[in-house]
Coordinates of C-alpha atoms and ligand atoms in Angstrom, one line a residue:
M285 CA 8.4 42.8 31.7
T286 CA 11.3 42.9 34.4
T287 CA 10.1 45.9 37.0
K288 CA 11.7 44.9 40.3
N289 CA 11.2 41.3 40.3
I290 CA 7.5 41.4 39.5
R291 CA 6.5 39.4 36.5
F292 CA 3.3 39.1 34.5
G293 CA 2.1 36.5 32.8
V294 CA -0.6 35.1 30.7
W295 CA -3.1 32.2 30.8
A296 CA -2.9 30.6 27.1
P297 CA -6.7 29.8 25.9
V298 CA -6.0 26.3 26.0
H299 CA -9.9 25.5 26.3
G300 CA -11.4 28.8 25.0
P301 CA -12.3 31.5 27.3
R302 CA -11.9 32.1 31.0
A303 CA -14.5 34.4 32.3
A304 CA -17.9 33.5 30.0
L305 CA -18.0 30.9 27.2
Q306 CA -21.2 32.5 25.3
D307 CA -19.5 35.7 24.8
P308 CA -19.6 37.4 21.6
A309 CA -17.2 39.3 21.7
E310 CA -14.7 36.0 22.1
P311 CA -15.7 33.0 20.2
F312 CA -14.6 29.8 21.4
D313 CA -11.2 29.1 20.0
A314 CA -8.7 26.2 22.1
S315 CA -6.7 26.0 18.3
W316 CA -2.9 25.5 18.4
S317 CA -3.2 28.5 15.7
H318 CA -4.8 30.6 18.3
N319 CA -3.0 29.7 21.3
R320 CA 0.7 30.6 19.3
K321 CA -0.9 33.8 18.5
V322 CA -1.6 34.7 21.8
V323 CA 1.6 33.4 23.3
L324 CA 3.8 35.0 20.6
E325 CA 1.7 38.6 20.9
A326 CA 2.2 38.1 24.6
E327 CA 6.1 37.5 24.2
A328 CA 6.3 40.8 21.9
L329 CA 4.5 42.7 24.9
G330 CA 6.9 42.1 27.2
Y331 CA 5.1 39.3 28.9
D332 CA 7.3 37.4 31.2
S333 CA 5.5 34.2 31.5
T334 CA 2.9 31.9 30.3
L335 CA 0.9 29.3 31.8
I336 CA -0.4 26.2 29.5
A337 CA -2.7 24.1 31.7
Q338 CA -3.0 20.4 31.6
H339 CA -6.4 18.8 30.4
T340 CA -6.6 16.1 28.7
V341 CA -10.4 16.9 28.1
N342 CA -12.0 19.9 27.9
P343 CA -13.2 20.4 31.7
H344 CA -15.8 22.9 30.8
L345 CA -17.3 21.8 27.7
P346 CA -16.1 17.9 27.1
A347 CA -17.1 17.7 23.2
S348 CA -15.3 20.8 22.6
D349 CA -11.3 21.8 21.6
Q350 CA -8.6 20.8 24.4
L351 CA -5.2 22.0 23.6
E352 CA -2.5 19.0 24.3
A353 CA -0.4 21.2 26.9
W354 CA 3.0 19.3 26.1
T355 CA 3.1 18.7 22.8
A356 CA 2.0 22.7 22.4
S357 CA 5.0 23.7 25.1
A358 CA 7.1 21.9 23.3
A359 CA 6.2 23.8 19.9
L360 CA 6.3 27.0 21.6
A361 CA 9.3 26.5 23.0
A362 CA 10.9 26.1 19.4
L363 CA 8.7 29.5 18.6
T364 CA 9.7 31.8 21.2
S365 CA 12.9 33.4 22.5
R366 CA 12.5 34.8 26.4
I367 CA 9.0 34.2 28.1
E368 CA 8.5 31.5 30.4
I369 CA 6.8 28.3 29.4
I370 CA 5.1 26.9 32.7
S371 CA 3.5 23.4 31.2
A372 CA 1.5 21.9 34.2
I373 CA 1.1 18.4 34.9
K374 CA -1.2 15.8 36.5
P375 CA 1.1 13.0 38.3
Y376 CA -0.8 10.0 37.5
I377 CA -1.1 10.7 33.5
Y378 CA 2.3 10.0 32.9
H379 CA 5.2 7.9 34.6
P380 CA 8.1 10.2 36.0
I381 CA 10.7 8.9 34.2
F382 CA 9.0 9.6 30.6
L383 CA 7.5 12.9 32.1
A384 CA 11.4 14.3 33.0
K385 CA 12.3 13.0 29.9
M386 CA 9.8 15.5 28.1
A387 CA 10.8 18.2 30.5
L388 CA 14.3 17.9 29.8
Q389 CA 13.9 18.0 26.5
I390 CA 11.4 21.1 26.3
E391 CA 13.9 22.4 28.4
N392 CA 16.9 22.2 26.3
I393 CA 14.6 23.4 23.4
S394 CA 13.4 26.5 24.9
E395 CA 17.4 27.2 25.9
G396 CA 16.2 27.3 29.8
R397 CA 12.8 29.2 29.7
F398 CA 10.7 25.7 31.2
A399 CA 9.1 24.8 34.0
L400 CA 6.6 22.4 35.2
N401 CA 3.2 23.0 37.3
L402 CA 2.3 20.2 39.8
V403 CA -1.5 20.1 40.0
N404 CA -3.4 17.1 41.6
A405 CA -6.3 17.0 39.7
W406 CA -9.9 17.1 40.6
N407 CA -11.7 16.5 37.3
R408 CA -13.3 12.7 38.0
P409 CA -14.2 12.1 34.3
E410 CA -10.8 12.7 33.0
F411 CA -9.1 9.8 34.8
E412 CA -12.1 7.3 35.5
K413 CA -13.0 7.0 32.0
A414 CA -9.9 6.2 30.8
G415 CA -9.3 3.8 33.3
I416 CA -7.4 5.2 35.9
N417 CA -8.7 5.4 39.3
F418 CA -9.3 8.6 40.7
A419 CA -7.7 8.4 44.3
E420 CA -8.8 10.0 47.0
H421 CA -7.6 13.8 47.4
D422 CA -4.9 13.3 50.1
D423 CA -4.2 9.5 48.5
R424 CA -3.8 11.6 45.1
Y425 CA -0.9 13.8 47.2
A426 CA 0.9 11.4 48.1
Y427 CA 1.5 9.7 44.5
G428 CA 2.3 13.2 43.7
R429 CA 4.8 13.6 46.3
E430 CA 6.7 10.4 45.3
W431 CA 6.3 11.5 41.9
I432 CA 7.7 15.0 42.3
S433 CA 10.3 13.3 44.2
V434 CA 11.7 11.0 41.5
V435 CA 10.7 13.5 38.5
S436 CA 13.3 16.3 40.5
R437 CA 16.3 14.3 40.8
L438 CA 16.1 13.4 37.3
L439 CA 15.6 16.7 36.2
R440 CA 18.9 17.4 38.1
G441 CA 20.9 14.9 36.2
E442 CA 21.0 12.3 39.0
T443 CA 21.4 8.6 38.4
I444 CA 18.1 7.5 40.4
S445 CA 17.1 3.9 42.1
H446 CA 14.1 4.3 44.0
T447 CA 11.8 1.7 45.2
G448 CA 8.4 3.3 47.0
N449 CA 4.9 2.4 46.9
N450 CA 4.4 3.6 43.3
F451 CA 7.2 3.3 41.5
N452 CA 10.4 0.8 41.5
I453 CA 13.4 2.5 39.3
S454 CA 16.9 1.0 39.1
D455 CA 19.6 3.0 38.5
Y456 CA 18.3 4.9 35.7
A457 CA 19.7 8.8 33.8
L458 CA 18.7 10.7 31.5
T459 CA 21.0 12.4 28.7
P460 CA 21.2 15.5 27.8
K461 CA 21.1 17.0 31.0
D462 CA 19.5 20.4 31.5
L463 CA 22.2 22.4 29.6
Y464 CA 21.2 25.7 31.0
R465 CA 20.5 25.7 34.4
E466 CA 20.2 22.9 37.4
R467 CA 16.8 22.0 36.3
P468 CA 13.7 23.3 35.2
R469 CA 11.5 25.6 37.8
I470 CA 9.2 23.7 39.7
Y471 CA 5.7 25.3 40.3
V472 CA 3.1 23.9 42.3
G473 CA -0.6 24.6 42.1
G474 CA -3.1 23.8 45.1
E475 CA -4.0 24.9 48.4
S476 CA -4.7 22.1 50.7
E477 CA -2.6 20.7 53.6
P478 CA -0.7 18.6 51.6
A479 CA -0.6 20.7 48.8
R480 CA 1.5 22.8 50.9
A481 CA 3.4 20.1 52.2
L482 CA 4.2 19.2 48.9
V483 CA 5.4 22.7 47.8
A484 CA 7.3 23.6 50.9
D485 CA 9.5 20.3 50.4
H486 CA 9.6 19.9 46.6
G487 CA 8.2 23.5 44.5
D488 CA 10.6 26.2 43.4
V489 CA 7.3 28.4 43.1
W490 CA 3.9 28.5 44.7
F491 CA 0.6 29.3 42.6
I492 CA -1.9 31.0 44.8
N493 CA -5.4 31.0 43.6
G494 CA -6.9 34.6 42.8
Q495 CA -8.3 35.8 46.5
P496 CA -8.8 39.1 48.4
L497 CA -5.2 40.1 49.9
N498 CA -5.6 39.4 53.1
D499 CA -6.3 35.8 52.6
V500 CA -2.8 36.0 50.0
Q501 CA -1.3 37.3 53.2
S502 CA -2.0 34.3 55.6
L503 CA -1.1 32.1 52.8
I504 CA 2.3 33.2 52.5
S505 CA 2.6 33.9 56.0
D506 CA 1.7 30.0 56.7
L507 CA 4.6 28.4 53.5
R508 CA 7.1 31.1 54.7
Q509 CA 6.9 29.4 58.5
R510 CA 7.3 26.0 57.1
P511 CA 10.7 24.6 57.5
R512 CA 12.5 24.0 54.1
Q513 CA 16.2 23.4 52.4
G514 CA 17.9 25.7 50.2
V515 CA 16.3 28.8 48.6
A516 CA 13.3 30.8 49.9
L517 CA 9.9 29.6 48.3
R518 CA 8.7 32.4 45.5
F519 CA 4.6 32.7 44.7
G520 CA 2.8 33.4 42.3
L521 CA -0.9 34.7 41.5
S522 CA -3.7 33.6 39.5
A523 CA -5.7 36.4 38.7
F524 CA -8.7 37.7 36.4
V525 CA -8.2 41.5 35.3
I526 CA -10.4 44.0 34.5
A527 CA -8.6 47.4 34.0
R528 CA -10.3 50.7 32.3
D529 CA -10.2 54.1 32.5
T530 CA -12.2 54.7 35.4
E531 CA -13.7 52.0 38.4
T532 CA -16.9 52.6 37.1
E533 CA -16.0 51.6 33.6
A534 CA -14.0 48.6 35.0
H535 CA -17.2 47.9 37.1
A536 CA -19.7 47.8 34.4
Y537 CA -17.5 45.8 32.2
H538 CA -17.4 43.2 35.3
R539 CA -21.1 43.2 35.6
H540 CA -21.5 42.8 31.8
L541 CA -19.0 39.6 32.0
S542 CA -20.8 38.5 34.9
D543 CA -24.4 38.5 32.9
L544 CA -22.5 36.3 30.2
A545 CA -21.0 33.9 32.7
A546 CA -24.8 33.6 34.3
K547 CA -25.4 32.0 31.1
D548 CA -23.4 29.3 31.5
S549 CA -24.9 27.9 35.0
D550 CA -25.7 24.1 33.3
I551 CA -22.1 23.8 32.2
R552 CA -20.8 24.8 35.6
A553 CA -23.4 22.4 37.1
V554 CA -21.8 19.5 35.2
Q555 CA -18.2 20.6 36.2
K556 CA -19.2 21.1 39.9
A557 CA -20.6 17.4 39.5
N558 CA -17.5 15.9 38.1
S559 CA -15.5 17.8 40.6
D560 CA -14.2 16.0 43.9
P561 CA -15.6 18.2 46.6
K562 CA -12.4 17.9 49.0
V563 CA -10.5 20.0 46.8
V564 CA -9.5 23.3 48.8
M565 CA -8.9 25.1 45.7
L566 CA -12.9 25.0 45.2
Q567 CA -14.4 25.4 48.4
T568 CA -12.1 28.6 48.3
M569 CA -13.4 29.8 45.0
A570 CA -17.4 29.1 46.3
K571 CA -16.8 31.6 49.1
S572 CA -17.2 34.6 47.4
P573 CA -18.7 35.3 43.5
R574 CA -16.3 35.9 40.9
I575 CA -15.6 35.0 37.6
G576 CA -12.9 33.5 35.6
S577 CA -11.2 30.3 36.8
N578 CA -8.6 29.9 39.7
G579 CA -10.1 32.4 41.6
G580 CA -10.3 34.8 38.9
T581 CA -11.8 38.5 39.7
A582 CA -11.7 37.7 43.6
A583 CA -7.9 38.7 43.9
G584 CA -10.1 42.2 43.1
L585 CA -7.8 43.3 40.4
V586 CA -11.3 45.1 38.7
G587 CA -10.9 48.9 38.8
S588 CA -9.3 51.6 37.2
Y589 CA -5.8 51.1 35.5
D590 CA -4.4 53.1 38.5
Q591 CA -6.0 51.4 41.2
V592 CA -4.8 47.9 39.5
A593 CA -1.4 48.8 39.6
E594 CA -1.6 49.7 43.2
R595 CA -3.4 46.5 43.9
I596 CA -0.5 44.7 42.3
Q597 CA 2.0 46.4 44.0
A598 CA 0.2 45.3 47.5
F599 CA 0.0 41.7 46.2
H600 CA 3.8 42.2 45.8
D601 CA 4.7 43.5 48.9
A602 CA 2.8 40.7 50.4
G603 CA 5.3 38.5 48.3
I604 CA 4.0 38.0 45.2
E605 CA 6.4 37.8 42.5
L606 CA 4.5 36.4 39.1
F607 CA 0.9 37.6 38.1
M608 CA -0.7 34.7 35.9
L609 CA -3.3 36.8 34.3
Q610 CA -6.6 35.9 32.5
F611 CA -8.5 38.3 30.5
Q612 CA -11.4 38.2 28.1
P613 CA -11.5 39.2 25.3
L614 CA -8.1 38.1 25.7
L615 CA -6.1 39.8 22.9
T616 CA -7.7 43.0 23.4
E617 CA -7.5 43.4 27.7
M618 CA -3.8 41.7 27.6
R619 CA -2.7 44.6 25.0
T620 CA -4.3 47.7 27.2
F621 CA -2.8 45.8 30.4
A622 CA 0.8 45.7 28.7
A623 CA -0.2 49.4 27.5
E624 CA -1.8 50.8 30.8
I625 CA -0.5 48.8 33.7
F626 CA 3.3 47.8 32.8
P627 CA 4.2 51.3 33.0
R628 CA 2.3 52.3 36.1
V629 CA 3.6 49.2 37.6
R630 CA 7.1 50.5 37.0
K631 CA 6.7 53.9 37.8
I632 CA 5.4 53.3 41.5
T633 CA 7.3 49.8 42.3
R634 CA 8.9 50.5 45.6
T635 CA 13.0 49.8 46.1
P636 CA 13.6 46.3 47.4
A637 CA 14.9 47.8 50.4
Q638 CA 11.3 49.1 51.3
A639 CA 9.6 46.0 50.1
K640 CA 9.0 43.0 52.4
Y641 CA 9.7 40.3 49.1
S642 CA 12.9 41.6 49.0
E643 CA 14.0 39.1 51.7
V644 CA 13.2 36.0 49.8
V645 CA 13.4 36.8 46.2
R646 CA 16.5 34.9 44.8
Ligands
FMN16 C1 -2.3 28.3 39.2 C2 -3.0 27.2 39.3 C3 -3.2 26.5 38.0 C4 -3.7 25.0 37.7 N1 -3.7 24.8 36.8 C5 -4.7 23.6 36.6 C6 -4.3 22.5 35.5 O1 -3.7 22.7 34.7 N2 -5.1 21.5 35.2 C7 -5.9 20.8 36.7 O2 -6.6 19.8 36.5 N3 -5.7 21.8 37.5 C8 -5.0 23.0 37.6 N4 -5.2 23.4 38.6 C9 -6.2 23.0 39.8 C10 -5.0 22.1 40.8 O3 -5.7 21.0 40.1 C11 -6.4 21.8 42.4 O4 -5.5 23.0 43.1 C12 -5.6 20.6 42.9 O5 -6.8 19.7 42.6 C13 -5.4 20.8 43.7 O6 -6.5 20.8 44.7 P1 -6.1 21.1 46.4 O7 -6.8 23.0 46.4 O8 -6.9 20.8 47.6 O9 -4.7 20.9 46.9 C14 -4.5 24.9 39.1 C15 -4.5 25.5 40.4 C16 -3.5 26.1 40.4 C17 -3.6 27.3 41.8

């Protein structure tokens, strides 16, 4: 759905439901076939993008299924024709050369629709049980910064030699290059100071965790004030949506999902114990009750169809271009959003001249 630069995306169900794990209306399903069905239908409905989160072990239920992001992204690239496919990556788990090679391959399979989302990890056991050191928060970012500087140049088709704290590379180039554009797009998800510095220097789009409009405005204004080379940074927002005919119905469903989510408190406690407490994303999410991951309902997209459309417009005016959405039950709600919200947003979208974001959109 291309409406004055607003784009909508859907989080793929890579590790099951986003809000509540024990929901009779959304049985756990992290299979490839379910993910394929969701993404193909999202594309058919007019969604512009999908985010394939990267976890090797299910972060909520370690004994349950977890989709593998990169192999699944390659398959999705071959099966789809229009939707953007964003695959998350934690720098420590792949050497930058081999990751850049995979990214270029998926970019060319998709004919120019692939993007990577650099995320610097929070789930300790995922690394430690594999014998990989889970470095301190800012050290992970220092590693990620060196890593993306190498990846980004390889993606651009440069022949590189690099000597740094972590990598020693001589005279390396990847062929074929990106056959469709300069390089795949680079998103960054992370809220801490080193995350912001990294996205200002190396990212194309900053993914912000769902949170109230004022907070999102401050984050965007901080990033816009930072020195940066090349085109302006763009912004994406993660959010969990509950949209209904009336506000009352939406809040009733929110309560219903919150009650179901409360049944997962033991699971969440394990997840919290496994998390790096220095991760700013988790500190932000602890500020207000919410359901869904990555801020979820804290972005306030819970209300009548009209209210949700208006709030999307307000975020868009603040600078958000891509809305990466979570729903539960996913397929039903994703269809309703497309039927009810797409046309409303199209109707109320202000002209670019009226909207502040137009200054920064490429
Ligand atoms: C939109 C978005 C998507 C994310 N996807 C993943 C993911 O796929 N895997 C993961 O381990 N972390 C993911 N994260 C969380 C980041 O790893 C987390 O923000 C990171 O630990 C950075 O911490 P910081 O907030 O302290 O900068 C995501 C974050 C955002 C905003």
